mmCIF file of C-alpha atoms and ligand atoms in Angstrom:
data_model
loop_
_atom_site.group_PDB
_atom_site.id
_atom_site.type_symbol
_atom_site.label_atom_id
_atom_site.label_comp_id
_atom_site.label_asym_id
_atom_site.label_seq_id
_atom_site.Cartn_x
_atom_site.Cartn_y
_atom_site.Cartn_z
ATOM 1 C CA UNK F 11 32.800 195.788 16.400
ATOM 2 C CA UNK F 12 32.724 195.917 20.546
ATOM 3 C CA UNK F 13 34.290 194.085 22.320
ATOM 4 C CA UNK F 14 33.182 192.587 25.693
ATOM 5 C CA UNK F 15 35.802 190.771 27.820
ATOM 6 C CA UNK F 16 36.068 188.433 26.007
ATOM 7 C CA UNK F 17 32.818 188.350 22.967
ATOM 8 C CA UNK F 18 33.496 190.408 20.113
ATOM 9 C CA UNK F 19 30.031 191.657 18.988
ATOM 10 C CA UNK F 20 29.019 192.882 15.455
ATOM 11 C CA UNK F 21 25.098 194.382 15.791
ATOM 12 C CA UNK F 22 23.464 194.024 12.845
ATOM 13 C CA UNK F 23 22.339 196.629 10.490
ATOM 14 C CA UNK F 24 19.140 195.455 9.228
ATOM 15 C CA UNK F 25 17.387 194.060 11.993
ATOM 16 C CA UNK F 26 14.298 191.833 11.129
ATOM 17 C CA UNK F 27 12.555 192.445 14.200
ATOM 18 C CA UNK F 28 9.911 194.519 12.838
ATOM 19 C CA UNK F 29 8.964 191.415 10.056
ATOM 20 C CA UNK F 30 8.019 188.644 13.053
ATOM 21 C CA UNK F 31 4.331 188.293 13.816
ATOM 22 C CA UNK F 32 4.763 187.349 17.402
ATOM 23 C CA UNK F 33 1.313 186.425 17.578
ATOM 24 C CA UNK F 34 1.751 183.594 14.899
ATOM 25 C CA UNK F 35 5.034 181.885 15.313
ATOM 26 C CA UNK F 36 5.826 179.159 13.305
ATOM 27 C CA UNK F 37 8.243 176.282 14.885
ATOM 28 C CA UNK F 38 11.461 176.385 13.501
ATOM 29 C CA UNK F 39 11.526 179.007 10.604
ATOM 30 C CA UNK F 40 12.310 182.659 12.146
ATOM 31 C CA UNK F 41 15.568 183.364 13.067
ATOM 32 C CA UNK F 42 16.893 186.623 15.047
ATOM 33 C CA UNK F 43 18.591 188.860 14.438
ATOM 34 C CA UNK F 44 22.718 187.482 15.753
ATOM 35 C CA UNK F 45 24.317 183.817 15.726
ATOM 36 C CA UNK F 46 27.590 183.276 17.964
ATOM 37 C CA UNK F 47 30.922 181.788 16.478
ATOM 38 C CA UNK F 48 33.724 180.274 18.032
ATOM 39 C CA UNK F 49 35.977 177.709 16.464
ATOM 40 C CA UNK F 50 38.766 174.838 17.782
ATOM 41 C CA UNK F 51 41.696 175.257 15.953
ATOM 42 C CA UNK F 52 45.367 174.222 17.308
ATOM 43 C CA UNK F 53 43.856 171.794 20.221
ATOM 44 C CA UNK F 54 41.817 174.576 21.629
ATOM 45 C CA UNK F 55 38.556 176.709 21.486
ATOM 46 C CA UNK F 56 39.141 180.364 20.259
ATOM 47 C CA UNK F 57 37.041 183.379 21.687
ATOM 48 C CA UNK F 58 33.752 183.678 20.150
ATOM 49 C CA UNK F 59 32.190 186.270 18.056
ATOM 50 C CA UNK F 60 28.826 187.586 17.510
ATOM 51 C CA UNK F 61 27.672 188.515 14.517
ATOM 52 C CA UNK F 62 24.485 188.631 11.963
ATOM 53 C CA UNK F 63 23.077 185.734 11.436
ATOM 54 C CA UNK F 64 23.700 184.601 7.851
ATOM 55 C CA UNK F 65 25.233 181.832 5.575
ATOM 56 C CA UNK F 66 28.522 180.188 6.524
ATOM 57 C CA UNK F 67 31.233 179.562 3.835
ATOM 58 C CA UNK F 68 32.069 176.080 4.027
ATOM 59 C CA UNK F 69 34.352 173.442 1.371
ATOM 60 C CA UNK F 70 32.331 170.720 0.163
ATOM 61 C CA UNK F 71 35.445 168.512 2.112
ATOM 62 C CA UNK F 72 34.225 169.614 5.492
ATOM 63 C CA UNK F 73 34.384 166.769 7.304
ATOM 64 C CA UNK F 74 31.135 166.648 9.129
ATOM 65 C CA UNK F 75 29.323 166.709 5.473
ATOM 66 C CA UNK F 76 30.751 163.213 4.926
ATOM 67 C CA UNK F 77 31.010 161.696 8.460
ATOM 68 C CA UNK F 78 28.568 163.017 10.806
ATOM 69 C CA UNK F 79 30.821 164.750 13.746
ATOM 70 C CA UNK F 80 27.530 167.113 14.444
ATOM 71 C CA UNK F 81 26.150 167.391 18.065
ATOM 72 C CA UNK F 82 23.264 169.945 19.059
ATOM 73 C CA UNK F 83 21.122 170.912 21.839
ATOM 74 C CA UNK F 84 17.552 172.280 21.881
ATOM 75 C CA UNK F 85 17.173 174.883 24.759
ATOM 76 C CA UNK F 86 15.166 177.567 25.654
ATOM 77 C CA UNK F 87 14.297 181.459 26.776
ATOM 78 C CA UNK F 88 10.706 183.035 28.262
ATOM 79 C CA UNK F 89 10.378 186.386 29.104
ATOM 80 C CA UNK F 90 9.267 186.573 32.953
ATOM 81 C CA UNK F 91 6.544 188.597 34.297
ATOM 82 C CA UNK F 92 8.727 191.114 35.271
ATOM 83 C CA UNK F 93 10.238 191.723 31.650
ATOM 84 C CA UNK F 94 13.579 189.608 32.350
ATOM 85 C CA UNK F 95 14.264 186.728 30.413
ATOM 86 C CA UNK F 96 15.179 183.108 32.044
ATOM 87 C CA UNK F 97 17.237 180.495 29.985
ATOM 88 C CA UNK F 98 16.289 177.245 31.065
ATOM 89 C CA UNK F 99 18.489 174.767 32.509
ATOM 90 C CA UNK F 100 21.953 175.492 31.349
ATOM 91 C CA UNK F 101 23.648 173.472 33.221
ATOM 92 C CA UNK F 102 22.013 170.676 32.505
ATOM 93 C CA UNK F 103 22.224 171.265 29.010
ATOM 94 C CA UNK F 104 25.766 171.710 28.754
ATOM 95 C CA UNK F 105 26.284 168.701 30.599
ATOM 96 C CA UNK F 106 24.189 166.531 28.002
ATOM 97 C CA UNK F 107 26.238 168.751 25.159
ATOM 98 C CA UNK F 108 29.128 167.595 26.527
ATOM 99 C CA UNK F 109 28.407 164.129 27.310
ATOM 100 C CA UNK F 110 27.352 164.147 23.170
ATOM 101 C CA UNK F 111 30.551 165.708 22.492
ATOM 102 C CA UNK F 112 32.352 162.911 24.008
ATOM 103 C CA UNK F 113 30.590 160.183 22.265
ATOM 104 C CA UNK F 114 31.254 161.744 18.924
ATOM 105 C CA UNK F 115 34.957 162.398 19.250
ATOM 106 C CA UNK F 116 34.325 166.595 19.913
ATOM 107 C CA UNK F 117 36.506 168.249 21.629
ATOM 108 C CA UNK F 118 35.429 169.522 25.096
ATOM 109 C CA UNK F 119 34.576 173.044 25.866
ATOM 110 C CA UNK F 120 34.154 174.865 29.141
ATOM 111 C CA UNK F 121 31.287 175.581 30.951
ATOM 112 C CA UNK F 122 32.295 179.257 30.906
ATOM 113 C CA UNK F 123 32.794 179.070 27.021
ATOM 114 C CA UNK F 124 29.538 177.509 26.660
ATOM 115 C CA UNK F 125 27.782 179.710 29.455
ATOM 116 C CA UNK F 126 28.823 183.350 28.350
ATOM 117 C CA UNK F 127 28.160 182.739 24.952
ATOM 118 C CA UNK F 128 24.858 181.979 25.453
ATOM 119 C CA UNK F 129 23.990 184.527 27.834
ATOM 120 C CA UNK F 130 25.607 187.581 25.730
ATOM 121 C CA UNK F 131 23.905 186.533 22.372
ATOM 122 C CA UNK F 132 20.633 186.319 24.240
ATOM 123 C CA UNK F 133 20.885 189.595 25.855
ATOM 124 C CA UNK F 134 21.485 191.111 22.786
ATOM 125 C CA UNK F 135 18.602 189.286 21.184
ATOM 126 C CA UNK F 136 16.522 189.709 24.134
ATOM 127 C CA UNK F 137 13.575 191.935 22.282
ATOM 128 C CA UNK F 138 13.045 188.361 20.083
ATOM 129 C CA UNK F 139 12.086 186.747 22.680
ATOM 130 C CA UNK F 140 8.281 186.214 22.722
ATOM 131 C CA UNK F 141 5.850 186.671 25.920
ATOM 132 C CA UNK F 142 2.890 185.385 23.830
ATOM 133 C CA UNK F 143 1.279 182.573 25.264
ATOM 134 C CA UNK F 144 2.695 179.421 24.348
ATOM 135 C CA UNK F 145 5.359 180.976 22.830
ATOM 136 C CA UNK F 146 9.215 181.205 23.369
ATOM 137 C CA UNK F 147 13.346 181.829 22.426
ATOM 138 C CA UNK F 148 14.081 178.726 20.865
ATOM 139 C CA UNK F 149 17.707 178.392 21.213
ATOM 140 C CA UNK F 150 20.448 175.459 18.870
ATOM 141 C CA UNK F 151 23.559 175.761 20.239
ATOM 142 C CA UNK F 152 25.861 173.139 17.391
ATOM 143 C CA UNK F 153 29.020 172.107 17.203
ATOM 144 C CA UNK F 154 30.290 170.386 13.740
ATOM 145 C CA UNK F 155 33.430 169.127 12.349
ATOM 146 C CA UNK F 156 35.015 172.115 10.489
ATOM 147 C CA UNK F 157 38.219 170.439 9.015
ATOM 148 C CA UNK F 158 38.486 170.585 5.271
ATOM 149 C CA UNK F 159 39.118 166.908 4.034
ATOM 150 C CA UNK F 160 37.812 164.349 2.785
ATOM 151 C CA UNK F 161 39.852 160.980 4.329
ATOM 152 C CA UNK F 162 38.326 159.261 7.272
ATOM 153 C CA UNK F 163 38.950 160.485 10.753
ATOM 154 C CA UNK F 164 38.283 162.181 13.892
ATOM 155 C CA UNK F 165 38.719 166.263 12.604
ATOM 156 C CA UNK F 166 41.244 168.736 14.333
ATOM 157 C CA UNK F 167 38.923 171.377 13.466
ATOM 158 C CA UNK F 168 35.141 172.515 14.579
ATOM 159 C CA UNK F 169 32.901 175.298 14.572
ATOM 160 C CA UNK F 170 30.469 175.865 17.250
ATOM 161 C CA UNK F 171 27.111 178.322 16.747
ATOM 162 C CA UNK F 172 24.361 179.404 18.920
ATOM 163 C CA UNK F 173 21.561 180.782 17.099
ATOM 164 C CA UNK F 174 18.063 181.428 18.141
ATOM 165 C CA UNK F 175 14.157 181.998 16.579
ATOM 166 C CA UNK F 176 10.833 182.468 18.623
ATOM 167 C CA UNK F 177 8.607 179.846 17.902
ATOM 168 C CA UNK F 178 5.279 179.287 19.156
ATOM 169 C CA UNK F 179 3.534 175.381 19.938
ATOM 170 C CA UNK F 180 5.278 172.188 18.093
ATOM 171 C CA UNK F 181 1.733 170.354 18.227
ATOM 172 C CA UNK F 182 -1.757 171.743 18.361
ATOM 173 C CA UNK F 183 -3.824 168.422 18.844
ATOM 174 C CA UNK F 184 -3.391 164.900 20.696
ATOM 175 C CA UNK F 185 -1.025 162.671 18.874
ATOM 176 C CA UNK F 186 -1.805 158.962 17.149
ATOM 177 C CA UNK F 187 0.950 156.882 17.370
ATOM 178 C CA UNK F 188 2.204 153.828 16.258
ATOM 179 C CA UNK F 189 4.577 151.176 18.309
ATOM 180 C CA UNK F 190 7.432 150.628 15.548
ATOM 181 C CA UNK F 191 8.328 147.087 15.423
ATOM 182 C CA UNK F 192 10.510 147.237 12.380
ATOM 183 C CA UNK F 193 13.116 150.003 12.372
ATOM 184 C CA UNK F 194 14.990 151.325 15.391
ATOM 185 C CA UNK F 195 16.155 154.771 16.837
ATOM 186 C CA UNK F 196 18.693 153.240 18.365
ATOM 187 C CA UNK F 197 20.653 150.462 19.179
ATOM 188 C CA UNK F 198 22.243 149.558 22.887
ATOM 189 C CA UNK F 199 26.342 150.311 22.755
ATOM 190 C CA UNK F 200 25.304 152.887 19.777
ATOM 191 C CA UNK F 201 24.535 156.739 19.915
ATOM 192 C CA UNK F 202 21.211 157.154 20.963
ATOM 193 C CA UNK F 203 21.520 158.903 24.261
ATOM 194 C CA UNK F 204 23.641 161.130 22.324
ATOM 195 C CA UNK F 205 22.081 164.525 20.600
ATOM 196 C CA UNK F 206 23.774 163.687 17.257
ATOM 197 C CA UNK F 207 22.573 164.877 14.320
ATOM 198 C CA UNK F 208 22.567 161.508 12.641
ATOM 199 C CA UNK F 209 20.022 160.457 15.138
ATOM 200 C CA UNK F 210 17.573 162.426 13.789
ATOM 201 C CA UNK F 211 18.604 162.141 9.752
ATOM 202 C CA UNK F 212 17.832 157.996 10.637
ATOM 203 C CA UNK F 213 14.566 158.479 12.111
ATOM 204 C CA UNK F 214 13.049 160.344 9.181
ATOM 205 C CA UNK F 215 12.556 157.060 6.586
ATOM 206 C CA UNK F 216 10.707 155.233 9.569
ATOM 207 C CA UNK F 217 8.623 158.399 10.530
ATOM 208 C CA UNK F 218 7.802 159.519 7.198
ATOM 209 C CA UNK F 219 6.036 155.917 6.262
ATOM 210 C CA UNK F 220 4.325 156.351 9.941
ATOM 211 C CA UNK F 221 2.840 159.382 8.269
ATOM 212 C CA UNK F 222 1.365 158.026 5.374
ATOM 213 C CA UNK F 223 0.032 155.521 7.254
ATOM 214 C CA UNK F 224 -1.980 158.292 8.896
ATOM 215 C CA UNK F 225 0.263 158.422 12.553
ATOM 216 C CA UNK F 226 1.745 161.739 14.119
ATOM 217 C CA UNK F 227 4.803 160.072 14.889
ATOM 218 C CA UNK F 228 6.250 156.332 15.673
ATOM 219 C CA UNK F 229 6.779 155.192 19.180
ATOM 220 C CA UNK F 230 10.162 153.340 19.295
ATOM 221 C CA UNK F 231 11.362 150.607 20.842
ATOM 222 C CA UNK F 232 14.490 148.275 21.791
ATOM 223 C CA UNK F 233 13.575 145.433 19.287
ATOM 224 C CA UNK F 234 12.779 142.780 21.481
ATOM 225 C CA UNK F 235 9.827 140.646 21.880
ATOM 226 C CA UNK F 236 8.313 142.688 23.907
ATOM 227 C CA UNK F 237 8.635 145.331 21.831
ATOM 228 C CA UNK F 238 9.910 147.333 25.263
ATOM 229 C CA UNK F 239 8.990 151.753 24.592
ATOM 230 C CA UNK F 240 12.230 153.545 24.381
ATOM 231 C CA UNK F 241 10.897 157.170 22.850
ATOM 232 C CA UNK F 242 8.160 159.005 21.282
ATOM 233 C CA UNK F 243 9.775 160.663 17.658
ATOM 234 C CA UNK F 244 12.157 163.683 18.664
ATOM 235 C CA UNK F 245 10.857 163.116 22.829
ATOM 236 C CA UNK F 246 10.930 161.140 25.660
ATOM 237 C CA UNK F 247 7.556 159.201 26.458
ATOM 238 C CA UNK F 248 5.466 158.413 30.028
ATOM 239 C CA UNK F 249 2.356 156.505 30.300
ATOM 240 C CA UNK F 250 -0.181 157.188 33.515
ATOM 241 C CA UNK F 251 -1.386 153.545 34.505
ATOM 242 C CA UNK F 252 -3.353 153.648 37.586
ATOM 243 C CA UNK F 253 -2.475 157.285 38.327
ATOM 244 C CA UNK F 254 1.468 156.047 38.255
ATOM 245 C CA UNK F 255 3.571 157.836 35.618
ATOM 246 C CA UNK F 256 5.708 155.137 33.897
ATOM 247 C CA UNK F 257 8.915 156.245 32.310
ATOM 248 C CA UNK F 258 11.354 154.133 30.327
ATOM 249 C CA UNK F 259 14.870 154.347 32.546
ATOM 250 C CA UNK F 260 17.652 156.072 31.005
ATOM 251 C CA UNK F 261 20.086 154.039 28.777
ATOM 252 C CA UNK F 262 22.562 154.424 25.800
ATOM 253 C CA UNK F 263 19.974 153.929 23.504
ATOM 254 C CA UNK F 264 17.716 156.627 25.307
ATOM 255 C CA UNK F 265 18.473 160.665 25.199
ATOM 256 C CA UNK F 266 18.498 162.381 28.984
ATOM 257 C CA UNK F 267 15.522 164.253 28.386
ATOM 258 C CA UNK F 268 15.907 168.056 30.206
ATOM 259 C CA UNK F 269 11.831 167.830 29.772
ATOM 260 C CA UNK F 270 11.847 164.081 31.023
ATOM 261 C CA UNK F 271 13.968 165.143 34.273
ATOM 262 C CA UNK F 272 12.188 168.221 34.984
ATOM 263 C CA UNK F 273 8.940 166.558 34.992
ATOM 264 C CA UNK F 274 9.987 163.975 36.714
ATOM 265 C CA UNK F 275 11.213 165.940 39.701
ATOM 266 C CA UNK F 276 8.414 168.513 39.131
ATOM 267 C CA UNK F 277 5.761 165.348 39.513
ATOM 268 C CA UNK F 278 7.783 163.795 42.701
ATOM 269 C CA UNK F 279 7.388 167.476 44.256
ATOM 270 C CA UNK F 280 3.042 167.286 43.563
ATOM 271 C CA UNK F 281 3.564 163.891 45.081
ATOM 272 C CA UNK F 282 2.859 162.163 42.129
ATOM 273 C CA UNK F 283 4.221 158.056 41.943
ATOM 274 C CA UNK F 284 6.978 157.988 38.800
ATOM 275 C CA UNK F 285 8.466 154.304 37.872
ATOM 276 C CA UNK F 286 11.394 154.419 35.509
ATOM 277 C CA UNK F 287 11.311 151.148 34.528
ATOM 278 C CA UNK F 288 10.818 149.238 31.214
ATOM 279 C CA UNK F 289 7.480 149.269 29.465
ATOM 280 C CA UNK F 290 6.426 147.011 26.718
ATOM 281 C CA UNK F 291 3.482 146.529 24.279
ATOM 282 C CA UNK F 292 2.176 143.619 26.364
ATOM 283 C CA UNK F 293 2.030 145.955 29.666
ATOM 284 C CA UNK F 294 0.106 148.955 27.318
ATOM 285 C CA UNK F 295 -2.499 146.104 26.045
ATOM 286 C CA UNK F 296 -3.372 144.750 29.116
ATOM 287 C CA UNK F 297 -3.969 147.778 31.406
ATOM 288 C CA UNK F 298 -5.560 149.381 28.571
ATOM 289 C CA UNK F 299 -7.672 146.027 28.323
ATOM 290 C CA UNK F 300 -8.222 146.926 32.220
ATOM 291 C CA UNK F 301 -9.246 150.658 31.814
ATOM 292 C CA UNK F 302 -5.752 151.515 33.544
ATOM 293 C CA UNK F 303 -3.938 153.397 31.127
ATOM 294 C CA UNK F 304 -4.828 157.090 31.447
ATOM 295 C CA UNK F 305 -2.426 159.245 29.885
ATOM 296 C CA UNK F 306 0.337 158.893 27.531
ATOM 297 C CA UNK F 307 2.698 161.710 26.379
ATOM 298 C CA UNK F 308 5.855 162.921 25.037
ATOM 299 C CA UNK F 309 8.180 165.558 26.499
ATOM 300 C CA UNK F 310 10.819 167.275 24.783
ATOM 301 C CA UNK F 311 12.266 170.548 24.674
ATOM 302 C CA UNK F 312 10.639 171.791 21.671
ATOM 303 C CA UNK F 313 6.894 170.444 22.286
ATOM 304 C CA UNK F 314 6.846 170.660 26.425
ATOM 305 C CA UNK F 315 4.429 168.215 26.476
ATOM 306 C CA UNK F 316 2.490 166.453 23.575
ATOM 307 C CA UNK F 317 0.015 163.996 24.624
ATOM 308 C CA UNK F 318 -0.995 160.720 22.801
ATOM 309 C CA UNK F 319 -4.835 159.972 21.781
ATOM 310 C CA UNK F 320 -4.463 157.110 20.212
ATOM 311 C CA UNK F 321 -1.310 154.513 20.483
ATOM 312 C CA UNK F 322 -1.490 151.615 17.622
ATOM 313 C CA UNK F 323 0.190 148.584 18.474
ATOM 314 C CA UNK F 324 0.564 145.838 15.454
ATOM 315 C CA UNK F 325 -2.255 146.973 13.848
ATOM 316 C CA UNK F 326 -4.849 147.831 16.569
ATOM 317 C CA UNK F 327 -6.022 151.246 17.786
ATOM 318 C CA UNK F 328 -5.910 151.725 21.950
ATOM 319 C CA UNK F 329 -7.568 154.928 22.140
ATOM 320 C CA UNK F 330 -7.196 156.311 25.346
ATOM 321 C CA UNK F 331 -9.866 158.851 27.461
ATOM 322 C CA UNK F 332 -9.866 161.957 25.861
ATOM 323 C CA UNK F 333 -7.375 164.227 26.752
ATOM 324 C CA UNK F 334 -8.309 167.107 29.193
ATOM 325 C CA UNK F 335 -7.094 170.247 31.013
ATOM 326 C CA UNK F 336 -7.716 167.990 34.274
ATOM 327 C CA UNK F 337 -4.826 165.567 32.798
ATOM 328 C CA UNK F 338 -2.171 165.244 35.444
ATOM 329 C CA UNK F 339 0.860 165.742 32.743
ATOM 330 C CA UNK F 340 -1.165 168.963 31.298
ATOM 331 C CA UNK F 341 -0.725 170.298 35.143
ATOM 332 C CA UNK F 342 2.826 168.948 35.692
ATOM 333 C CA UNK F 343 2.789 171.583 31.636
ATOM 334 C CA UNK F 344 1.567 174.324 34.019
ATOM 335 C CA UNK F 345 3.676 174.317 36.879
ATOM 336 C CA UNK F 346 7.198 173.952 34.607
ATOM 337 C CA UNK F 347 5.689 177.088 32.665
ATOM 338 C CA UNK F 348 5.078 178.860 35.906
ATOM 339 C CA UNK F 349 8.162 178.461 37.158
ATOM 340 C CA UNK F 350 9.825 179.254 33.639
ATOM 341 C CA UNK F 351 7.725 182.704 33.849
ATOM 342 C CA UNK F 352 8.345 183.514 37.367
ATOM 343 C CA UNK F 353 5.060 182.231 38.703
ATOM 344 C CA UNK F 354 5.912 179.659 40.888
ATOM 345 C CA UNK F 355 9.302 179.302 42.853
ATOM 346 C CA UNK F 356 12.219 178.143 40.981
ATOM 347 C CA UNK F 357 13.220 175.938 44.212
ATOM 348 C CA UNK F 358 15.555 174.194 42.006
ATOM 349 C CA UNK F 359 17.446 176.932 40.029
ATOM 350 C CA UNK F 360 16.483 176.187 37.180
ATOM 351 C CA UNK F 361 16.591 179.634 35.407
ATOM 352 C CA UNK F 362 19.192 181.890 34.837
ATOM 353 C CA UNK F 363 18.045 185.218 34.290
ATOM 354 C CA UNK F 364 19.506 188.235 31.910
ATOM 355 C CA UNK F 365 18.342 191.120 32.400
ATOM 356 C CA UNK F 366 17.694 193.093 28.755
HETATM 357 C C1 COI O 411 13.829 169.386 21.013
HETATM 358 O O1 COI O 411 12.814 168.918 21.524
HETATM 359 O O2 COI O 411 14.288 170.469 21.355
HETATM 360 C C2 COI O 411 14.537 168.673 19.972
HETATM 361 O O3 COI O 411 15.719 168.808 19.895
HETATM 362 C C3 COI O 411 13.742 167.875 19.038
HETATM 363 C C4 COI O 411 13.616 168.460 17.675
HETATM 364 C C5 COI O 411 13.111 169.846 17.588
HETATM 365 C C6 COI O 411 14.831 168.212 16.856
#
């Protein structure tokens, strides 16, 4: 073991470096090499500890097994031009971690906690990081309810881990999707804006039927009428109708996308018209009836941008123009990467850099 000032850090002996094919990275299924450990015990957060990444010992009583106390963020690492390596936004994603903390019962943590955790594991697992194109650290910083026991309440005991894998594109084509008007993501007053695991568990029934049915994904909505566009699967959605991006506003039943607010002030900066305002199926059909409705897309953490082809609503194909490299929200793509890389100024300090 070393210890920094305040990490303890146990390098791995067997590092699986050497088995990644960099130049064909899965999403999701390579790990590196070290996972970070800290854990609340006796009303407070204990230092953290680096070691190999590897299985957990857990009792089948841990509470968040049987009641869902599990909040995570998606983040993530490029290496820059010059060989450094900038973590996107992590102060904004600590701020949405903690904000999903709250709403599950979590304890807080500090931003220093938080901060020099992540920055010391990535460091260390800097050579994982990818500079392949398209390609980058994905990083799933979790915190779950550790307490062995099986009675229902709010546990006095969590675990939080940062782990990380290189991963290369989430989608390789245009997207068909279809406007869910039976199940919901989320309710208003519920947990939706919240990165909660059980957000995601719900949203698999719905998604996997979409599937069958031949769809990428399901658009979802708030249930009314109007069948008003809340998100696009795991991402936030925007619609170009007469060159004006469209975005639904921010709510409790919608997550605070990092990609959503990035483009947004990224597209405000090119001058580019954004509305966050509510959208329904009515307001799709009719400007796509008018040859208005240009682009559609998600944005997320994990897919940047993914943009729709086709968009079904009750039944009916809209296929939009075929997406291009001249598509605004494939530029809007190109500048966030630039600045990621060190291409473009980061006017907005967005990246925090390590040096390896
Ligand atoms: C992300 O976009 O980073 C997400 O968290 C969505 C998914 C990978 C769970």
């Amino acid at each position: 073991m070393i210890a920094t000032e305040k990490i303890m850090i146990e390098k791995t002996k067997n590092s699986r470096l050497g088995e990644v094919d960099f130049n064909h990275l899965p999403f999701g299924s390579i790990m590196s090499d070290h996972m970070l450990v800290s854990d609340y015990i006796d009303g407070e957060w204990g230092s953290s500890s680096i070691i190999p990444f590897g299985n957990i010992a857990m009792s089948p009583t841990m509470l968040a097994l049987h009641y869902g106390q599990i909040v995570f963020e998606g983040m993530k690492a490029f290496k820059m031009k010059d060989g450094s390596i900038s973590i996107f936004r992590v102060e904004k994603h600590y701020d949405r971690f903690c904000k999903s903390m709250e709403r599950m019962c979590i304890p807080a943590m500090s931003f220093d906690h938080f901060n020099e955790a992540l920055k010391t594991l990535i460091k260390l697992d800097a050579a994982w990081v990818p500079g392949t194109e398209g390609s980058s650290l994905y990083i799933r910083p979790f915190v779950f309810a550790s307490e062995e026991r099986f009675g229902v309440k709010v546990a006095e005991e969590y675990k939080f881990i940062i782990f990380s894998g290189p991963v290369g594109p989430y989608y390789s084509n245009p997207l068909k999707v279809k406007v869910e008007d039976k199940y919901r993501r989320a309710a208003r007053g519920g947990t939706g804006s919240a990165k909660c695991a059980g957000n995601y568990g719900g949203a698999f029934y719905p998604s996997s039927l979409a599937r069958k049915e031949g769809f990428d994904q399901v658009l979802w909505t708030d249930g009314s009428a109007d069948l008003n566009i809340e998100e696009s699967g795991t991402m936030n959605v925007m619609f170009m109708i007469n060159d004006v991006f469209v975005t639904p506003p921010l709510s409790d039943s919608i997550l605070d996308g990092v990609t959503r607010d990035s483009f947004i002030t990224i597209a405000k900066d090119m001058g580019i018209k954004i509305e966050e305002r509510k959208i329904g199926a009515p307001e799709l059909i009719s400007a796509h009836e008018k040859g208005i409705l240009q682009e559609a897309f998600g944005t997320g953490t994990a897919a940047v941008v993914a943009p729709i082809q086709v968009i079904n609503i009750k039944g009916k194909d809209y296929t939009l123009p075929t997406v291009k490299d001249s598509n605004v929200a494939l530029k809007i793509k190109q500048r966030l990467l630039d600045i990621r890389l060190g291409n473009a100024p980061d006017k907005n300090n967005w990246n925090t850099i390590i040096k390896p």
